[in-house]
mmCIF file of C-alpha atoms and ligand atoms in Angstrom:
data_model
loop_
_atom_site.group_PDB
_atom_site.id
_atom_site.type_symbol
_atom_site.label_atom_id
_atom_site.label_comp_id
_atom_site.label_asym_id
_atom_site.label_seq_id
_atom_site.Cartn_x
_atom_site.Cartn_y
_atom_site.Cartn_z
ATOM 1 C CA MET J 9 -19.984 -18.076 -1.071
ATOM 2 C CA LYS J 10 -21.838 -14.762 -0.888
ATOM 3 C CA PHE J 11 -20.573 -11.600 -2.574
ATOM 4 C CA PHE J 12 -21.190 -8.259 -0.862
ATOM 5 C CA ILE J 13 -19.991 -4.901 -2.148
ATOM 6 C CA ASP J 14 -18.131 -2.707 0.347
ATOM 7 C CA THR J 15 -19.240 0.819 -0.514
ATOM 8 C CA ALA J 16 -21.946 3.429 0.038
ATOM 9 C CA ASN J 17 -21.676 4.610 -3.581
ATOM 10 C CA LEU J 18 -25.085 4.097 -5.209
ATOM 11 C CA GLU J 19 -23.729 3.939 -8.788
ATOM 12 C CA GLN J 20 -21.245 1.219 -7.893
ATOM 13 C CA ILE J 21 -23.927 -0.696 -5.987
ATOM 14 C CA LYS J 22 -26.193 -0.492 -9.062
ATOM 15 C CA GLU J 23 -23.371 -1.691 -11.322
ATOM 16 C CA ALA J 24 -22.631 -4.653 -9.034
ATOM 17 C CA GLN J 25 -26.343 -5.467 -8.728
ATOM 18 C CA ALA J 26 -26.662 -5.462 -12.525
ATOM 19 C CA LEU J 27 -24.038 -8.220 -12.695
ATOM 20 C CA GLY J 28 -26.626 -10.477 -11.066
ATOM 21 C CA VAL J 29 -24.269 -11.973 -8.478
ATOM 22 C CA LEU J 30 -24.587 -9.483 -5.634
ATOM 23 C CA ASP J 31 -25.812 -10.802 -2.270
ATOM 24 C CA GLY J 32 -25.552 -7.682 -0.130
ATOM 25 C CA VAL J 33 -23.779 -4.462 0.848
ATOM 26 C CA THR J 34 -21.546 -3.387 3.713
ATOM 27 C CA THR J 35 -21.049 0.236 4.714
ATOM 28 C CA ASN J 36 -19.292 1.960 7.582
ATOM 29 C CA PRO J 37 -19.113 5.573 8.821
ATOM 30 C CA SER J 38 -15.977 6.234 6.709
ATOM 31 C CA LEU J 39 -17.659 4.953 3.533
ATOM 32 C CA MET J 40 -20.741 7.110 4.226
ATOM 33 C CA ALA J 41 -18.520 10.154 4.812
ATOM 34 C CA LYS J 42 -16.687 9.433 1.528
ATOM 35 C CA GLU J 43 -20.025 9.850 -0.276
ATOM 36 C CA GLY J 44 -20.663 13.120 1.594
ATOM 37 C CA ILE J 45 -23.643 11.681 3.498
ATOM 38 C CA SER J 46 -24.077 13.213 6.961
ATOM 39 C CA GLY J 47 -26.841 13.814 9.503
ATOM 40 C CA GLU J 48 -29.127 11.057 10.807
ATOM 41 C CA ALA J 49 -31.982 11.718 8.381
ATOM 42 C CA ASN J 50 -29.721 11.720 5.304
ATOM 43 C CA ILE J 51 -27.847 8.650 6.479
ATOM 44 C CA ASN J 52 -31.097 6.751 7.084
ATOM 45 C CA GLU J 53 -32.404 7.830 3.680
ATOM 46 C CA HIS J 54 -29.202 6.564 2.081
ATOM 47 C CA TYR J 55 -29.576 3.154 3.768
ATOM 48 C CA ARG J 56 -33.130 2.944 2.432
ATOM 49 C CA ALA J 57 -31.905 3.840 -1.070
ATOM 50 C CA ILE J 58 -29.286 1.070 -0.912
ATOM 51 C CA CYS J 59 -31.922 -1.437 0.247
ATOM 52 C CA GLU J 60 -34.080 -0.515 -2.746
ATOM 53 C CA ILE J 61 -31.228 -1.392 -5.142
ATOM 54 C CA VAL J 62 -30.222 -4.776 -3.735
ATOM 55 C CA SER J 63 -32.209 -7.711 -2.438
ATOM 56 C CA GLY J 64 -29.764 -8.943 0.243
ATOM 57 C CA ASP J 65 -28.482 -7.790 3.613
ATOM 58 C CA VAL J 66 -27.235 -4.216 4.024
ATOM 59 C CA SER J 67 -24.930 -3.524 6.968
ATOM 60 C CA ALA J 68 -25.535 -0.207 8.754
ATOM 61 C CA GLU J 69 -23.119 0.680 11.563
ATOM 62 C CA VAL J 70 -24.016 2.132 14.963
ATOM 63 C CA ILE J 71 -22.156 5.191 16.214
ATOM 64 C CA SER J 72 -22.784 4.698 19.946
ATOM 65 C CA GLN J 73 -20.249 2.821 22.024
ATOM 66 C CA ASP J 74 -22.367 2.077 25.087
ATOM 67 C CA PHE J 75 -24.889 -0.760 25.387
ATOM 68 C CA GLU J 76 -27.997 1.414 25.738
ATOM 69 C CA GLY J 77 -27.009 3.640 22.843
ATOM 70 C CA MET J 78 -26.121 0.705 20.600
ATOM 71 C CA ILE J 79 -29.384 -1.161 21.118
ATOM 72 C CA LYS J 80 -31.435 2.023 20.700
ATOM 73 C CA GLU J 81 -29.642 2.821 17.441
ATOM 74 C CA GLY J 82 -29.735 -0.822 16.352
ATOM 75 C CA GLU J 83 -33.478 -1.121 16.855
ATOM 76 C CA LYS J 84 -34.021 2.144 14.939
ATOM 77 C CA LEU J 85 -31.802 1.031 12.064
ATOM 78 C CA ALA J 86 -33.500 -2.364 11.878
ATOM 79 C CA LYS J 87 -36.884 -0.629 11.546
ATOM 80 C CA LEU J 88 -35.670 1.301 8.469
ATOM 81 C CA HIS J 89 -35.858 -1.775 6.240
ATOM 82 C CA HIS J 90 -36.051 -5.555 6.681
ATOM 83 C CA GLN J 91 -32.714 -5.931 4.839
ATOM 84 C CA ILE J 92 -30.779 -3.901 7.402
ATOM 85 C CA THR J 93 -28.130 -5.756 9.416
ATOM 86 C CA VAL J 94 -26.904 -3.799 12.422
ATOM 87 C CA LYS J 95 -23.131 -3.466 12.424
ATOM 88 C CA ILE J 96 -21.584 -3.375 15.889
ATOM 89 C CA PRO J 97 -17.917 -3.128 16.958
ATOM 90 C CA VAL J 98 -16.398 -6.019 18.856
ATOM 91 C CA ILE J 99 -16.025 -4.253 22.217
ATOM 92 C CA LYS J 100 -17.494 -5.311 25.582
ATOM 93 C CA GLU J 101 -20.633 -3.196 25.175
ATOM 94 C CA GLY J 102 -20.892 -4.382 21.573
ATOM 95 C CA ILE J 103 -20.962 -8.060 22.550
ATOM 96 C CA LYS J 104 -23.792 -7.300 25.012
ATOM 97 C CA ALA J 105 -25.649 -5.400 22.294
ATOM 98 C CA ILE J 106 -25.209 -8.257 19.781
ATOM 99 C CA LYS J 107 -26.598 -10.709 22.349
ATOM 100 C CA TYR J 108 -29.576 -8.437 22.992
ATOM 101 C CA LEU J 109 -30.346 -7.677 19.342
ATOM 102 C CA SER J 110 -29.963 -11.350 18.349
ATOM 103 C CA SER J 111 -32.512 -12.269 21.008
ATOM 104 C CA LYS J 112 -34.894 -9.829 19.289
ATOM 105 C CA ASN J 113 -34.220 -11.500 15.915
ATOM 106 C CA ILE J 114 -32.356 -8.463 14.615
ATOM 107 C CA LYS J 115 -29.484 -9.395 12.278
ATOM 108 C CA THR J 116 -26.033 -8.254 13.416
ATOM 109 C CA ASN J 117 -22.591 -7.905 11.859
ATOM 110 C CA CYS J 118 -19.781 -7.844 14.420
ATOM 111 C CA THR J 119 -17.148 -5.530 12.972
ATOM 112 C CA LEU J 120 -13.485 -4.574 13.530
ATOM 113 C CA VAL J 121 -12.504 -8.171 14.254
ATOM 114 C CA PHE J 122 -8.764 -8.861 14.262
ATOM 115 C CA SER J 123 -8.411 -12.055 16.332
ATOM 116 C CA PRO J 124 -9.995 -15.531 16.630
ATOM 117 C CA GLY J 125 -10.900 -14.754 20.266
ATOM 118 C CA GLN J 126 -12.977 -11.744 19.230
ATOM 119 C CA ALA J 127 -14.689 -13.891 16.598
ATOM 120 C CA LEU J 128 -15.423 -16.599 19.176
ATOM 121 C CA LEU J 129 -17.160 -14.119 21.492
ATOM 122 C CA ALA J 130 -19.141 -12.643 18.573
ATOM 123 C CA ALA J 131 -20.411 -16.125 17.675
ATOM 124 C CA LYS J 132 -21.240 -16.914 21.312
ATOM 125 C CA ALA J 133 -23.292 -13.695 21.412
ATOM 126 C CA GLY J 134 -25.220 -14.884 18.334
ATOM 127 C CA ALA J 135 -23.882 -12.528 15.640
ATOM 128 C CA THR J 136 -25.276 -13.199 12.169
ATOM 129 C CA TYR J 137 -21.949 -12.196 10.600
ATOM 130 C CA VAL J 138 -18.459 -11.626 11.902
ATOM 131 C CA SER J 139 -16.205 -9.271 9.946
ATOM 132 C CA PRO J 140 -12.459 -9.937 10.185
ATOM 133 C CA PHE J 141 -10.569 -7.064 8.498
ATOM 134 C CA ILE J 142 -7.918 -8.838 6.456
ATOM 135 C CA GLY J 143 -6.404 -5.887 4.563
ATOM 136 C CA ARG J 144 -5.731 -3.932 7.734
ATOM 137 C CA LEU J 145 -3.955 -6.988 9.200
ATOM 138 C CA ASP J 146 -1.847 -7.363 6.059
ATOM 139 C CA ASP J 147 -0.997 -3.655 6.405
ATOM 140 C CA ILE J 148 0.793 -4.412 9.665
ATOM 141 C CA THR J 149 2.463 -7.574 8.296
ATOM 142 C CA SER J 150 -0.006 -9.921 10.000
ATOM 143 C CA ASP J 151 -1.680 -12.620 7.879
ATOM 144 C CA GLY J 152 -5.313 -11.590 7.286
ATOM 145 C CA VAL J 153 -6.288 -14.683 5.303
ATOM 146 C CA GLU J 154 -4.839 -16.932 8.010
ATOM 147 C CA LEU J 155 -7.265 -15.272 10.443
ATOM 148 C CA ILE J 156 -10.179 -16.199 8.156
ATOM 149 C CA ARG J 157 -8.914 -19.798 8.042
ATOM 150 C CA ASN J 158 -8.661 -19.957 11.864
ATOM 151 C CA ILE J 159 -12.139 -18.544 12.445
ATOM 152 C CA VAL J 160 -13.715 -20.850 9.850
ATOM 153 C CA LYS J 161 -12.041 -23.830 11.556
ATOM 154 C CA ILE J 162 -13.254 -22.819 15.026
ATOM 155 C CA TYR J 163 -16.815 -22.139 13.841
ATOM 156 C CA HIS J 164 -16.995 -25.487 12.006
ATOM 157 C CA PHE J 165 -15.555 -27.327 15.005
ATOM 158 C CA TYR J 166 -18.311 -26.054 17.300
ATOM 159 C CA GLY J 167 -21.081 -25.718 14.735
ATOM 160 C CA PHE J 168 -21.568 -21.955 15.156
ATOM 161 C CA GLU J 169 -24.000 -20.507 12.624
ATOM 162 C CA THR J 170 -22.304 -17.074 12.500
ATOM 163 C CA GLN J 171 -21.139 -16.427 8.948
ATOM 164 C CA VAL J 172 -17.533 -15.413 8.359
ATOM 165 C CA LEU J 173 -17.631 -12.219 6.307
ATOM 166 C CA ALA J 174 -14.137 -11.402 5.058
ATOM 167 C CA ALA J 175 -13.818 -7.611 5.068
ATOM 168 C CA SER J 176 -11.168 -4.992 4.313
ATOM 169 C CA ILE J 177 -10.464 -6.732 1.029
ATOM 170 C CA ARG J 178 -8.017 -4.713 -1.046
ATOM 171 C CA HIS J 179 -7.661 -6.675 -4.275
ATOM 172 C CA THR J 180 -8.903 -9.573 -6.361
ATOM 173 C CA GLN J 181 -6.374 -12.089 -5.051
ATOM 174 C CA HIS J 182 -7.705 -11.475 -1.522
ATOM 175 C CA ILE J 183 -11.111 -12.691 -2.716
ATOM 176 C CA MET J 184 -9.661 -15.946 -4.051
ATOM 177 C CA HIS J 185 -7.567 -16.504 -0.930
ATOM 178 C CA CYS J 186 -10.703 -16.003 1.196
ATOM 179 C CA ALA J 187 -12.553 -18.515 -1.011
ATOM 180 C CA ASP J 188 -9.717 -20.984 -0.393
ATOM 181 C CA ALA J 189 -9.908 -20.307 3.370
ATOM 182 C CA GLY J 190 -13.643 -21.079 3.435
ATOM 183 C CA ALA J 191 -15.117 -17.599 4.045
ATOM 184 C CA ASP J 192 -18.933 -17.653 3.865
ATOM 185 C CA VAL J 193 -19.040 -14.098 2.508
ATOM 186 C CA ILE J 194 -16.578 -11.614 1.037
ATOM 187 C CA THR J 195 -17.201 -7.893 0.949
ATOM 188 C CA ALA J 196 -15.060 -6.090 -1.582
ATOM 189 C CA PRO J 197 -14.799 -2.905 -3.635
ATOM 190 C CA LEU J 198 -16.297 -3.161 -7.136
ATOM 191 C CA ASN J 199 -12.908 -3.152 -8.896
ATOM 192 C CA ALA J 200 -11.720 -6.144 -6.846
ATOM 193 C CA ILE J 201 -14.870 -8.081 -7.810
ATOM 194 C CA LEU J 202 -14.577 -7.170 -11.496
ATOM 195 C CA GLY J 203 -10.907 -8.170 -11.371
ATOM 196 C CA LEU J 204 -12.055 -11.798 -11.159
ATOM 197 C CA LEU J 205 -13.065 -11.549 -14.816
ATOM 198 C CA LYS J 206 -9.673 -10.447 -16.080
ATOM 199 C CA HIS J 207 -7.514 -12.911 -17.986
ATOM 200 C CA PRO J 208 -5.297 -12.068 -20.983
ATOM 201 C CA LEU J 209 -6.156 -15.377 -22.689
ATOM 202 C CA THR J 210 -9.863 -14.484 -22.500
ATOM 203 C CA THR J 211 -9.154 -11.118 -24.159
ATOM 204 C CA ILE J 212 -6.902 -12.675 -26.836
ATOM 205 C CA GLY J 213 -9.314 -15.579 -27.435
ATOM 206 C CA LEU J 214 -12.293 -13.262 -27.844
ATOM 207 C CA GLU J 215 -10.398 -11.011 -30.268
ATOM 208 C CA LYS J 216 -9.440 -14.072 -32.351
ATOM 209 C CA PHE J 217 -13.045 -15.356 -32.425
ATOM 210 C CA MET J 218 -14.268 -11.921 -33.581
ATOM 211 C CA ASP J 219 -11.510 -11.584 -36.231
ATOM 212 C CA ASP J 220 -12.279 -15.048 -37.645
ATOM 213 C CA HIS J 221 -16.015 -14.336 -37.636
ATOM 214 C CA ASN J 222 -15.575 -10.978 -39.415
ATOM 215 C CA ARG J 223 -13.176 -12.480 -42.012
ATOM 216 C CA ASN J 224 -15.874 -15.021 -42.894
ATOM 217 C CA LEU J 225 -18.537 -12.369 -43.612
HETATM 218 C C1 LIG U 11 -16.295 -3.924 6.193
HETATM 219 O O1 LIG U 11 -17.388 -4.130 6.626
HETATM 220 C C2 LIG U 11 -15.583 -2.644 6.300
HETATM 221 O O2 LIG U 11 -16.502 -1.642 5.969
HETATM 222 C C3 LIG U 11 -14.456 -2.523 5.321
HETATM 223 O O3 LIG U 11 -14.226 -3.737 4.652
HETATM 224 C C4 LIG U 11 -13.218 -1.885 5.857
HETATM 225 O O4 LIG U 11 -12.250 -1.874 4.823
HETATM 226 P P1 LIG U 11 -10.953 -0.935 4.834
HETATM 227 O O5 LIG U 11 -9.946 -1.578 5.710
HETATM 228 O O6 LIG U 11 -10.523 -0.933 3.395
HETATM 229 O O7 LIG U 11 -11.390 0.400 5.330
#
């Protein structure tokens, strides 16, 4: 299971990279805006900076919503760095763009996926990753993790190579539920990843070891 961090914050990306378990980064226009990055040149520079920190795939989202615009942007983004994966929304023009970019060996991440049918079309088009947004489904009392389970089942049944990238993860338990559902990748905020380390018995046990060691000095 791959671990991606879902942020455009360079400090958090560095901290996750330093853990030694980071496989990639996902960003989106909202995450870039949160960091105050705007304008094509600055955005492209930021993607390059992220690629310099990590060694895995870095998702960079297109802004266009028509086929021509998406492939033009996608080809430009892919030229920025070999680690760039072009992130494309699961709309009609997006599916065409994924098919086109895949045929040019450009990695794609099909985003804003909320149903197994959308995921099926993304895989048929040859997407490298498909990103079901589980937190946003949970927000409307739909079962996000169940969607991951369904997509994983369908992909395994037909042998699709598209990787299921569980996105819109809100907390640590989401990560474990996605692991249980067979997600190939999770993308999560840093605090959700670090939450995996937390256990009161670890804290208590470590304190006891240190107390006993110091008493023996
Ligand atoms: C993933 O690629 C998206 O950028 C992200 O996970 C969306 O998460 P949100 O629902 O917390 O905005």
